Coordinates of C-alpha atoms in Angstrom, one line a residue:
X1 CA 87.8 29.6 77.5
X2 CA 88.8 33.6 76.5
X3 CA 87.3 34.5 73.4
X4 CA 89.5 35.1 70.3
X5 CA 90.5 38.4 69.3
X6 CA 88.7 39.4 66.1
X7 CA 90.3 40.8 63.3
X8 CA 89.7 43.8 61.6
X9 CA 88.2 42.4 58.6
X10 CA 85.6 40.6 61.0
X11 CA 84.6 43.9 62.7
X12 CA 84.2 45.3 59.5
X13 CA 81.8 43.1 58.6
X14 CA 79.7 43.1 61.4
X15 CA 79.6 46.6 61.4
X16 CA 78.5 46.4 58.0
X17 CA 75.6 44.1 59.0
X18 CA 74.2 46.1 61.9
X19 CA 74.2 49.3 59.7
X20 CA 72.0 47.3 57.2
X21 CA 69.7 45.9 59.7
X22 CA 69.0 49.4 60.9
X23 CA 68.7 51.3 57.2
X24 CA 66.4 48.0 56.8
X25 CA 64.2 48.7 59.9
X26 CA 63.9 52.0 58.8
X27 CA 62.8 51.2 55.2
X28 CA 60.6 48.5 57.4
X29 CA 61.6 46.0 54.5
X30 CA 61.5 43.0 56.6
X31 CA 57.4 43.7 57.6
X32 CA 56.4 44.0 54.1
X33 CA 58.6 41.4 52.7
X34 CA 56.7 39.2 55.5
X35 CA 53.2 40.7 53.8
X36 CA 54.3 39.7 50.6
X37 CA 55.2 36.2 51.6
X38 CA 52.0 35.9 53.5
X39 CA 50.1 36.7 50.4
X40 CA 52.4 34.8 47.7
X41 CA 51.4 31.5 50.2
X42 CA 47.6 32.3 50.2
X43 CA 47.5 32.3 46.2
X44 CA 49.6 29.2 46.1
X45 CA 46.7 27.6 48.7
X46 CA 44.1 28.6 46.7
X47 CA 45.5 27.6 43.1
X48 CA 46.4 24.4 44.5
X49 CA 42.9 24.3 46.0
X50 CA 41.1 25.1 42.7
X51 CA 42.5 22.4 40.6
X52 CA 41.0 20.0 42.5
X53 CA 38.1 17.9 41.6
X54 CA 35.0 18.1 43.8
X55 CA 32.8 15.0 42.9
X56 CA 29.8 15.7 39.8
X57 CA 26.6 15.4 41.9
X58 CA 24.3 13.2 40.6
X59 CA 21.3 15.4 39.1
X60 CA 18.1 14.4 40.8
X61 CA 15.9 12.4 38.8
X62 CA 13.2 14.6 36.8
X63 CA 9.4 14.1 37.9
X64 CA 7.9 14.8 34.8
X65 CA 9.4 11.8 31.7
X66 CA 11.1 13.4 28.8
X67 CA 8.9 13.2 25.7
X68 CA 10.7 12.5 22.5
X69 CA 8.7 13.5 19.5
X70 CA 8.3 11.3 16.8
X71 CA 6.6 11.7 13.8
X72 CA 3.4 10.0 12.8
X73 CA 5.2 7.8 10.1
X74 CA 7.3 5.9 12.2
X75 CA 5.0 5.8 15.0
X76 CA 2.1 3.7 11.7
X77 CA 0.1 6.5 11.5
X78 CA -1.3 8.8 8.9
X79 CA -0.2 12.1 8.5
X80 CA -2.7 15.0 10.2
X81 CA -4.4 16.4 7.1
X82 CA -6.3 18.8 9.4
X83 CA -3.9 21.8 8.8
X84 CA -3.0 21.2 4.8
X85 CA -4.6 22.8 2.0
X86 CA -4.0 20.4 -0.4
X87 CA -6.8 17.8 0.1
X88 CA -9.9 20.6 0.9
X89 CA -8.5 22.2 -1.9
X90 CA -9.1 19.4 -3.8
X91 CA -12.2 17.8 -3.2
X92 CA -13.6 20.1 -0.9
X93 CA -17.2 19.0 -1.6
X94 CA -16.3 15.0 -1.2
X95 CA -14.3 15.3 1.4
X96 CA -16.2 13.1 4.3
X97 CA -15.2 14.7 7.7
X98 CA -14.9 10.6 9.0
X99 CA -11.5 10.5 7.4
X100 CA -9.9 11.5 10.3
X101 CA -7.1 9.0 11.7
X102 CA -8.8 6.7 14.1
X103 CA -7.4 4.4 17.2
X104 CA -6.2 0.9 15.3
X105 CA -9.1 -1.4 15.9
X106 CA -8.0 -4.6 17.9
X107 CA -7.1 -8.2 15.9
X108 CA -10.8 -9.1 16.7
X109 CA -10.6 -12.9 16.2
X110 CA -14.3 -14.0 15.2
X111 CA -17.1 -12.0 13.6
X112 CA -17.8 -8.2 13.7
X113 CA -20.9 -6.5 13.1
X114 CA -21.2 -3.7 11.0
X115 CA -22.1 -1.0 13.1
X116 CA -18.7 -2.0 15.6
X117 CA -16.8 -1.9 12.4
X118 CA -18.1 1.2 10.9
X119 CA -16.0 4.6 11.4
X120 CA -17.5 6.9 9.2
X121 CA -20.0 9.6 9.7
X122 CA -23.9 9.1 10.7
X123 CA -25.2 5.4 10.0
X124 CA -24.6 3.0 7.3
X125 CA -27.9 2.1 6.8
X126 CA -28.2 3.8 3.5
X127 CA -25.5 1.7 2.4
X128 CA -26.7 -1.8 3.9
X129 CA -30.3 -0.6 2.2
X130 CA -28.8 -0.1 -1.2
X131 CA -26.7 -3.4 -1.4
X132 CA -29.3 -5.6 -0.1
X133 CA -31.9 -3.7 -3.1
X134 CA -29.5 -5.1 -5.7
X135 CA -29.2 -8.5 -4.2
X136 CA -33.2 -8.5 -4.8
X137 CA -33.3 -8.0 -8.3
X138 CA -32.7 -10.6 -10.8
X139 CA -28.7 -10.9 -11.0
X140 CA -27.1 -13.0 -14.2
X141 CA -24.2 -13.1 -12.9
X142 CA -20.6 -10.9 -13.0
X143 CA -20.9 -10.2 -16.5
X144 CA -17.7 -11.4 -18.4
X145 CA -16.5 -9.0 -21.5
X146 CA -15.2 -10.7 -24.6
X147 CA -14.2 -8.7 -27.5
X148 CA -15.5 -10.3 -31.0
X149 CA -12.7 -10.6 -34.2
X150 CA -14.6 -7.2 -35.3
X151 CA -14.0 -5.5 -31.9
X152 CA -17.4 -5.3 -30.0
X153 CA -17.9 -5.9 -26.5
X154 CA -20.6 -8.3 -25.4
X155 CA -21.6 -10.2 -22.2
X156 CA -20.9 -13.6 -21.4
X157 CA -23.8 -15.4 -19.3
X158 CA -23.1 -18.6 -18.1
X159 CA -25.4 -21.6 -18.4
X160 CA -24.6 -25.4 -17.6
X161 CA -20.8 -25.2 -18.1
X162 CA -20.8 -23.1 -20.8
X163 CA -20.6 -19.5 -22.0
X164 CA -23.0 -18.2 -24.4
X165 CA -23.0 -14.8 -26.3
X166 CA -25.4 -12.3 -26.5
X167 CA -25.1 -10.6 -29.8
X168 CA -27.4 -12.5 -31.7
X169 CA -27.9 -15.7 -30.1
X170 CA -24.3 -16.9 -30.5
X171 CA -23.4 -19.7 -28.7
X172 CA -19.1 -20.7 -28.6
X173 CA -18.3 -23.7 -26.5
X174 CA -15.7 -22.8 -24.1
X175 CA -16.5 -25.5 -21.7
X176 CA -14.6 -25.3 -18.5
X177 CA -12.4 -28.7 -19.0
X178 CA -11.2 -27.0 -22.5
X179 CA -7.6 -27.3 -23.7
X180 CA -5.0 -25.4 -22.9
X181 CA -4.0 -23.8 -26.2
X182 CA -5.7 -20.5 -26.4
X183 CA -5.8 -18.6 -29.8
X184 CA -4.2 -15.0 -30.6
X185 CA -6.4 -12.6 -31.3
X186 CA -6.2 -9.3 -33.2
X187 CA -8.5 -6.4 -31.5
X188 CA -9.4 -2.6 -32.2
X189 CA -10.3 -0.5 -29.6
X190 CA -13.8 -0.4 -28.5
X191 CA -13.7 2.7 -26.5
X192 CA -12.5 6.4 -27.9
X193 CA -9.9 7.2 -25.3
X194 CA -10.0 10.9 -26.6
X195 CA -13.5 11.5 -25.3
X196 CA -12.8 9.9 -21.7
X197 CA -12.5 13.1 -19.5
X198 CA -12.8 13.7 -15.6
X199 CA -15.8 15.4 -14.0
X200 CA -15.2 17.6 -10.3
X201 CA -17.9 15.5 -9.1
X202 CA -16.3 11.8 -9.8
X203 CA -13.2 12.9 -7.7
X204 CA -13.3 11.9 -3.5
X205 CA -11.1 11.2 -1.1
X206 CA -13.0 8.1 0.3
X207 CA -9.9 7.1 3.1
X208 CA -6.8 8.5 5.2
X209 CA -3.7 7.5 3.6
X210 CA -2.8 5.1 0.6
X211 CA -4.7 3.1 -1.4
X212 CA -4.0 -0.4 -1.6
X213 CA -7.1 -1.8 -3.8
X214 CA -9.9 -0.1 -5.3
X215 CA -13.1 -2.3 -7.5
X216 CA -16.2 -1.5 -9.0
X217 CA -19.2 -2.8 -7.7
X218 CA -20.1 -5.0 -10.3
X219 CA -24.0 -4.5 -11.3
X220 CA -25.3 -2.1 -13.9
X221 CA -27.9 -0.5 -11.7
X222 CA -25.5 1.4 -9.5
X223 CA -22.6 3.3 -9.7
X224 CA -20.1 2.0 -6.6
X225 CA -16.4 2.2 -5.4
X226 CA -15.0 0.3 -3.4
X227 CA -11.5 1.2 -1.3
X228 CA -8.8 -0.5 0.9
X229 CA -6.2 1.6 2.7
X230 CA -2.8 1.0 4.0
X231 CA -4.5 1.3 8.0
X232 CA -6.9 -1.3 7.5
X233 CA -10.4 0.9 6.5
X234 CA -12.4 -0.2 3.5
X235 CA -14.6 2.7 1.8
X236 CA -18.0 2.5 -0.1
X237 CA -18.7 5.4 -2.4
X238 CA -21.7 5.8 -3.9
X239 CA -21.3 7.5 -6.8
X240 CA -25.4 8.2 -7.5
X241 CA -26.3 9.4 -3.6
X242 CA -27.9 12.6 -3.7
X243 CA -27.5 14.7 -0.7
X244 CA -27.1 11.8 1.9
X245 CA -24.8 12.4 4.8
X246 CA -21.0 11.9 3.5
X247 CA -21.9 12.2 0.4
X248 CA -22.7 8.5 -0.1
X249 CA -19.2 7.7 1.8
X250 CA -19.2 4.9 3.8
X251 CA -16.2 4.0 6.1
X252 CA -15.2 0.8 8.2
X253 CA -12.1 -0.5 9.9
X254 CA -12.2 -4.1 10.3
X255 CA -8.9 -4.9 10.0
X256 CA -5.3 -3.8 11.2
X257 CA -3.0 -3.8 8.5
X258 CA -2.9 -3.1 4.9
X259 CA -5.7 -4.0 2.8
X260 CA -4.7 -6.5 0.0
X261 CA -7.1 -7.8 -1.8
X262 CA -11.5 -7.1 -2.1
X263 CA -13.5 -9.8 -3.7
X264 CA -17.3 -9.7 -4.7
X265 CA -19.0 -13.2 -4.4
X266 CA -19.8 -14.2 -8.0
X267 CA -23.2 -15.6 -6.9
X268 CA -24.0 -13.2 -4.0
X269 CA -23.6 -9.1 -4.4
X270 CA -24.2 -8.9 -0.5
X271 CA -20.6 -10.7 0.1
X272 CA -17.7 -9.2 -0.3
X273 CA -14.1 -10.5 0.6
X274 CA -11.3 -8.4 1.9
X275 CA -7.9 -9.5 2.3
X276 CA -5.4 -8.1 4.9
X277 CA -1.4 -7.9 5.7
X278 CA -2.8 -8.8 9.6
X279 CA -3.3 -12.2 8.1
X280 CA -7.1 -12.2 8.1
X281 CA -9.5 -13.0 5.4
X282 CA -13.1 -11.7 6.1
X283 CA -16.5 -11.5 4.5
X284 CA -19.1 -9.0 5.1
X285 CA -22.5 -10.2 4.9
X286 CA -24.2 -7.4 4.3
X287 CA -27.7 -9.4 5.2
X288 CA -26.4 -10.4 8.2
X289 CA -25.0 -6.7 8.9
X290 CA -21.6 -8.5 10.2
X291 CA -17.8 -9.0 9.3
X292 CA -17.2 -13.3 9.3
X293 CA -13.8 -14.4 10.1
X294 CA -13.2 -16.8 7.1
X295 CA -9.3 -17.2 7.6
X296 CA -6.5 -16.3 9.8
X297 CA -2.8 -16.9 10.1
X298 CA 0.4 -15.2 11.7
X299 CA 1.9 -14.7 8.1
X300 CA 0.7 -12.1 6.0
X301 CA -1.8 -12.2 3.2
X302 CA -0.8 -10.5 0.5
X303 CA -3.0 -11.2 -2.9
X304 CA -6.7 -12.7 -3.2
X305 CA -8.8 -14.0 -6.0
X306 CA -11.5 -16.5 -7.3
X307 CA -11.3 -19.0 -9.9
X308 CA -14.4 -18.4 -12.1
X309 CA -17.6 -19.9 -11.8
X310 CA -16.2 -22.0 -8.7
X311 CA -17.8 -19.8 -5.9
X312 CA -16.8 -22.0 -3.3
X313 CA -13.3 -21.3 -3.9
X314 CA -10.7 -18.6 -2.6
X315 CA -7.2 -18.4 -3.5
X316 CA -4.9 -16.3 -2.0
X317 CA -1.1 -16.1 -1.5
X318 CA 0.3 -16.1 2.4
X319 CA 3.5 -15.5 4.1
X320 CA 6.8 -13.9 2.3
X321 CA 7.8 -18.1 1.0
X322 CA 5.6 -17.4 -1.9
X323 CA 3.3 -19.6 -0.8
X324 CA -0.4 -20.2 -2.5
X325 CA -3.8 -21.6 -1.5
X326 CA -7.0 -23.0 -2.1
X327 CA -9.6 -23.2 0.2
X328 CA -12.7 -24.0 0.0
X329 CA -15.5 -22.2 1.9
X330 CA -18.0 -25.5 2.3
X331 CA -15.4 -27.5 4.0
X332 CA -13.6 -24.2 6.2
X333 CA -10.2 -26.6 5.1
X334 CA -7.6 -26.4 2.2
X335 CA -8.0 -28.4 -0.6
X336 CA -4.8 -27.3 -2.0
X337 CA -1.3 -25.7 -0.9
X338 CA 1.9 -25.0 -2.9
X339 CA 5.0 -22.8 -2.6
X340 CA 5.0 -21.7 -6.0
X341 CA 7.6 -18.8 -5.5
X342 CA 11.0 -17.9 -4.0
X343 CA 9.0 -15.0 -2.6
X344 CA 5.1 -13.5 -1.8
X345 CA 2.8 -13.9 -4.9
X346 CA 1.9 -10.4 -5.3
X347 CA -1.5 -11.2 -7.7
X348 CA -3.5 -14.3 -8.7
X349 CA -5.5 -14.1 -11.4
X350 CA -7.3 -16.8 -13.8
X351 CA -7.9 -16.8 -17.4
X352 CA -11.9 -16.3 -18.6
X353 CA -11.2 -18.8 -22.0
X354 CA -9.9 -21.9 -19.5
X355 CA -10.0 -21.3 -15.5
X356 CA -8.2 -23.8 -15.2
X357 CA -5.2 -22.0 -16.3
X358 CA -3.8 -19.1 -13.3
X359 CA -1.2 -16.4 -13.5
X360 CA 0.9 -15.4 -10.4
X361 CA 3.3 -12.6 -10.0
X362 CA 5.7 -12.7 -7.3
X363 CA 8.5 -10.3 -5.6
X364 CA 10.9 -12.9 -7.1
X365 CA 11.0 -11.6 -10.2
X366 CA 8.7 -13.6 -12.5
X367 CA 5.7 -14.0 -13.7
X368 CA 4.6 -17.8 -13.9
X369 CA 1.4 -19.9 -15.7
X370 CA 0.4 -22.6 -13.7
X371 CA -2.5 -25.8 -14.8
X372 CA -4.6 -26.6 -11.6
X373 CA -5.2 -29.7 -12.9
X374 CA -1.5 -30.5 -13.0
X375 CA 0.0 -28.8 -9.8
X376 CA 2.1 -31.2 -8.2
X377 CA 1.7 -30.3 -4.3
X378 CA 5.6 -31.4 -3.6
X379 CA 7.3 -29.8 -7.0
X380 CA 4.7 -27.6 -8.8
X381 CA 5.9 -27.1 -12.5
X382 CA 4.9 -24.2 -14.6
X383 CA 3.5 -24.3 -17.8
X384 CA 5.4 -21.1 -18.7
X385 CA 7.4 -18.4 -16.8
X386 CA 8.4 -14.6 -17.7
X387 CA 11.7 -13.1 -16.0
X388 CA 12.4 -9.7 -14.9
X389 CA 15.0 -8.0 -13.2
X390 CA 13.1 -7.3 -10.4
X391 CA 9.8 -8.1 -8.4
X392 CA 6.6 -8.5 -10.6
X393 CA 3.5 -6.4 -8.4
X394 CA 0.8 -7.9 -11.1
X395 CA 0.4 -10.0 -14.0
X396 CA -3.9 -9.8 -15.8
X397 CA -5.0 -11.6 -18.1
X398 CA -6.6 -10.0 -21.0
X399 CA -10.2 -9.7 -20.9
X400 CA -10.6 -12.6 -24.2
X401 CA -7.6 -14.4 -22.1
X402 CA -5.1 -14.3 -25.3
X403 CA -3.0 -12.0 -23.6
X404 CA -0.9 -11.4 -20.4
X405 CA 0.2 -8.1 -19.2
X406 CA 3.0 -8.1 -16.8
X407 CA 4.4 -5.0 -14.5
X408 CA 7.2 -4.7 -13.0
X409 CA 9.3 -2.6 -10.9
X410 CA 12.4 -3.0 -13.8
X411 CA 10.4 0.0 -15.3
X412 CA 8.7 -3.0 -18.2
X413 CA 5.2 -3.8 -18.8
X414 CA 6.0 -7.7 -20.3
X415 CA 3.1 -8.8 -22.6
X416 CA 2.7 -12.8 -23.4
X417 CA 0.1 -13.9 -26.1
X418 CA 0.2 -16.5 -29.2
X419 CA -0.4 -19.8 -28.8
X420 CA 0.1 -20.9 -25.3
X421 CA 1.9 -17.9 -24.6
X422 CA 5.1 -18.4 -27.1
X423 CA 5.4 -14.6 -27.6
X424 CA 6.8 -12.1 -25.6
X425 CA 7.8 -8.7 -25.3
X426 CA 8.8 -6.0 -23.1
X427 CA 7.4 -2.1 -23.5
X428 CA 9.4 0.8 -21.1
X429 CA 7.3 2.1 -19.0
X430 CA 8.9 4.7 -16.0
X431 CA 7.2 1.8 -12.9
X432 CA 9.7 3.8 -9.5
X433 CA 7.1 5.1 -7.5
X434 CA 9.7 5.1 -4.7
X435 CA 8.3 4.5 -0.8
X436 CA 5.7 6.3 -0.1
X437 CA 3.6 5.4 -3.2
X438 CA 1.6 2.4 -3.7
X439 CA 3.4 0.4 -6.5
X440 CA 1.4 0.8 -10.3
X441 CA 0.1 -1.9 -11.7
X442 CA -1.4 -2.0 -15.3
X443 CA -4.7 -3.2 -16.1
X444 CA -7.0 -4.3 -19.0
X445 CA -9.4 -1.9 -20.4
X446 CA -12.8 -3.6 -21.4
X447 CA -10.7 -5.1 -24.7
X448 CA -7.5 -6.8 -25.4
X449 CA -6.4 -3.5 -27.3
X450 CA -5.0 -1.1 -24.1
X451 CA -3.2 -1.5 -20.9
X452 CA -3.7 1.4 -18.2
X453 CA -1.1 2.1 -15.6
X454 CA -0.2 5.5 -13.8
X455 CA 2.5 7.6 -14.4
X456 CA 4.6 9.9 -12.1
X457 CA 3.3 12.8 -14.3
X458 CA -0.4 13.0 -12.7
X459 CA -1.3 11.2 -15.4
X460 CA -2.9 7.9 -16.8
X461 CA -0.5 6.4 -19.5
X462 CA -2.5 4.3 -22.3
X463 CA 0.2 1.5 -23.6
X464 CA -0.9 -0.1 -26.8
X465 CA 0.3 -4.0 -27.0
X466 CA 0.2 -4.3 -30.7
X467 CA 2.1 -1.2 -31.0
X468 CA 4.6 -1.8 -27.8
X469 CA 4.7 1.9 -26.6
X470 CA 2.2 4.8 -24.7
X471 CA -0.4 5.6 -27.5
X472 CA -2.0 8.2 -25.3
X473 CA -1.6 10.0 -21.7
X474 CA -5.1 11.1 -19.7
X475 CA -4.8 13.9 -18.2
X476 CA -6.6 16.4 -15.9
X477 CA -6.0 19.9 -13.8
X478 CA -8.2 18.5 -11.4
X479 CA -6.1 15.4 -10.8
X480 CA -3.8 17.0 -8.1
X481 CA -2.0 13.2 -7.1
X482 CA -0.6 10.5 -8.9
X483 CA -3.0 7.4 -9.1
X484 CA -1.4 3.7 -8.5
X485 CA -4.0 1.6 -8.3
X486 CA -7.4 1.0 -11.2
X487 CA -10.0 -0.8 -11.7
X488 CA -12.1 -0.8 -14.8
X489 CA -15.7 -0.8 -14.7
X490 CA -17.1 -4.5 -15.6
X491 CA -20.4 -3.3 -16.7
X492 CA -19.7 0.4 -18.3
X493 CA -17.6 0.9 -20.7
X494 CA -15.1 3.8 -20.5
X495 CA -15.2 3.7 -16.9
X496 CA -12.1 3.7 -15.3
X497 CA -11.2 4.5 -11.7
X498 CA -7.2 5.6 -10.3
X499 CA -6.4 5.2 -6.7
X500 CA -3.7 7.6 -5.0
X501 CA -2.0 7.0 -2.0
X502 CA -3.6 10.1 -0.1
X503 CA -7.1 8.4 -0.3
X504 CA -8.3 9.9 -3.3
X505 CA -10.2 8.2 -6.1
X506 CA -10.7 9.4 -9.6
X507 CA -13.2 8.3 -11.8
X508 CA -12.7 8.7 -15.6
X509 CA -15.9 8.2 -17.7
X510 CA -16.5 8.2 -21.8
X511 CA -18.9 10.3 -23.9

């Protein structure tokens, strides 16, 4: 078939084109247009490329463990006094270099000699030595004080069931079957608080960490303290060592937990009972130059005392269900158990005009009187009880037993005297020691006239029950901590030793 004829628009316009294509070749436009495509596909590769997600590699597992530091608090330990200032600055003469922290001892279940048990510097000897010298000499007993209607303090000795006076041949029956009802007595002060003062050399730091309990040794001829901790060590100072090694320190660790309670065997000055949150009750036998396991139970034991002139006898409060009991030593059994409280019995204590009559305290916020001779084992009735708003850490009798002094932590010091206990009253008193303090509890003096107890002030706070209020505040430069825990010399008057919770023990002493 002939081709059409073209028109002349057509040649026009492919004349049009061919002259384009050749200014276009010349200009080599269609080359580096191709370049520039080239390149514009290459980017769009490669941006398409880099948005995609190559699967994370899993990172190789370390050969070394990663250490996480924790401080000694929460890991149960005590803090690293090696680097502070505070403590050598304080005592730097009675600072025992023993105190260090040590590994926790093992729940040992059985008896542990002395020499296992002891943690401090050198030997104990000197200490076993000095004990079993003052079991030797003639002992009449834990002296008793009882303050007369004109306010002298005599000792009690005790003699076929009853107590008989020393100041000129009095004799008072207070036989132990006696009735309840126990008279109100008005006292005076038989110790000048003004002229109580602290020396340098009746301050030491006798453990690492906080107090828990601190006693007296109760004998005339010496001059003792002894110290539980929160880490399970019990402390011996001897006040009257010159120049022995530790300065008459002596430290053991028989037990794992907090120390709660230490007892001295009325009838044997070589025993001595300590107490412990790790549920064991021990006695160290200092003759036998071993620990004894007397006790031991899952719960914790949390308070421990001894009914007068019944040395067979240990009461002590277990477990968090405020639960009580007696046992008795001859027997290694209970003779009694009650659940006296909605919650632990923080202290047990009797009263010296009828023993038969016992004051608890408990974290359930009351204090309670109880009659052993009337304790119903299935619903134990009180003979009287003393509410606060929050948990009670002690309740003492008064040293004539007209009088009981309650602490709580409602910031109150509750007093009960008159007959049978009728009256009551409560005296402010600032009692938030917060965590890291051991909780204050006030004690007798060596009369029914003052109450000590801490304060957060560095200070010793004397609280006058007559007057309901803080008659006086003892005070020192050289008391550098805040003491919780006293004890009040049975034997010397005016001597009265404060606890802290960084180990240290002050002894205050009368001119």
């Amino acid at each position: 078939m002939a081709p059409s004829k073209l028109t002349e628009y057509e040649k026009k316009r492919l004349e049009n084109i061919r002259r384009n294509d050749e200014m276009m070749a010349a200009l080599k436009i269609h080359s580096t247009a191709s370049q520039l495509s080239a390149a514009t596909k290459r980017q769009r590769v490669g941006a398409s490329k880099s948005y995609k997600l190559s699967p994370e590699k899993k990172k190789a597992k370390s050969e070394s463990p990663i250490v996480i530091r924790r401080s000694l608090r929460t890991r149960g330990m005590p803090p690293d006094s090696g680097g502070l200032d505070g403590f050598s600055v304080e005592t730097p003469d009675r600072t025992p270099k023993s105190i260090s922290p040590q590994k926790p001892s093992p729940r040992v279940m059985g008896p542990l000699s002395t020499r296992d048990a002891y943690s401090g510097e050198g030997s104990d000897r000197a200490l076993i030595d000095t004990i079993l010298s003052l079991e030797k000499k003639p002992q009449l007993g834990v002296p008793i004080k009882k303050e007369l209607d004109r306010g002298e303090v005599v000792k009690m000795e005790q003699s076929d069931g009853i107590l008989h006076d020393s100041v000129k041949g009095v004799v008072k029956d207070l036989h132990l079957d006696c009735d309840i009802k126990i008279e109100k007595k008005e006292t005076e002060s038989c110790v000048d608080f003004w002229s109580m003062n602290l020396k340098t050399e009746n301050i030491a730091r006798l453990v690492p960490g906080r107090i828990m309990a601190v006693r007296f040794f109760p004998c005339n001829d010496v001059r003792m303290v002894v110290a539980g901790n929160k880490f399970g060590n019990v402390a011996f100072w001897n006040m009257d060592s010159k120049g022995e090694e530790g300065d008459g320190i002596f430290l053991y660790h028989h037990h794992t937990g907090p120390i709660s309670g230490i007892l001295f065997q009325q009838s044997c000055l070589s025993k001595i009972y300590t107490s412990c949150y790790d549920g064991f009750l021990r006695l160290m036998n200092a003759e036998k130059e071993v620990f004894d396991l007397v006790y031991s139970s899952d719960d914790a034991i949390f308070s421990l005392s001894q009914q007068p002139n019944n040395v067979h006898s240990l009461y002590f409060g277990e477990g968090r269900g405020g639960g009580l009991n007696s046992w008795d030593e001859r027997t290694g059994r209970f003779s009694s158990q009650w659940i006296l409280h909605a919650d632990r019995i923080n202290s047990i204590d009797f009263n010296s005009q009828n023993p038969n009559i016992m004051a608890t305290s408990s974290t359930d916020g009351t204090a309670c009187l109880w009659d052993l001779r009337s304790v119903n084992a299935d619903k134990p009735k009180s003979l009287k009880i003393l509410n606060h708003n929050r948990a009670v850490h002690s309740a003492y009798f008064s040293p004539s037993g007209s009088f009981l002094a309650t602490t709580s932590a409602d910031n109150s010091v509750g007093v009960l005297g008159g007959v049978n206990f009728e009256d009551s009253s409560m005296i402010y008193h600032n009692n938030q020691t917060g965590r890291w303090l051991s909780s204050f509890r006030g004690i007798w003096g060596w009369d029914d006239s003052s109450i000590f107890i801490g304060n957060m002030k560095r200070g010793v706070d004397v609280i006058s029950p007559s007057q309901r209020r803080t008659i006086l505040t003892l005070q020192s430069p050289d008391m550098s901590a805040i003491p919780c825990r006293f004890d009040a010399h049975p034997c010397k008057v005016g001597m009265l030793a404060g606890a802290t919770s960084g180990g240290q023990v002050y002894v205050w002493t009368s001119s």
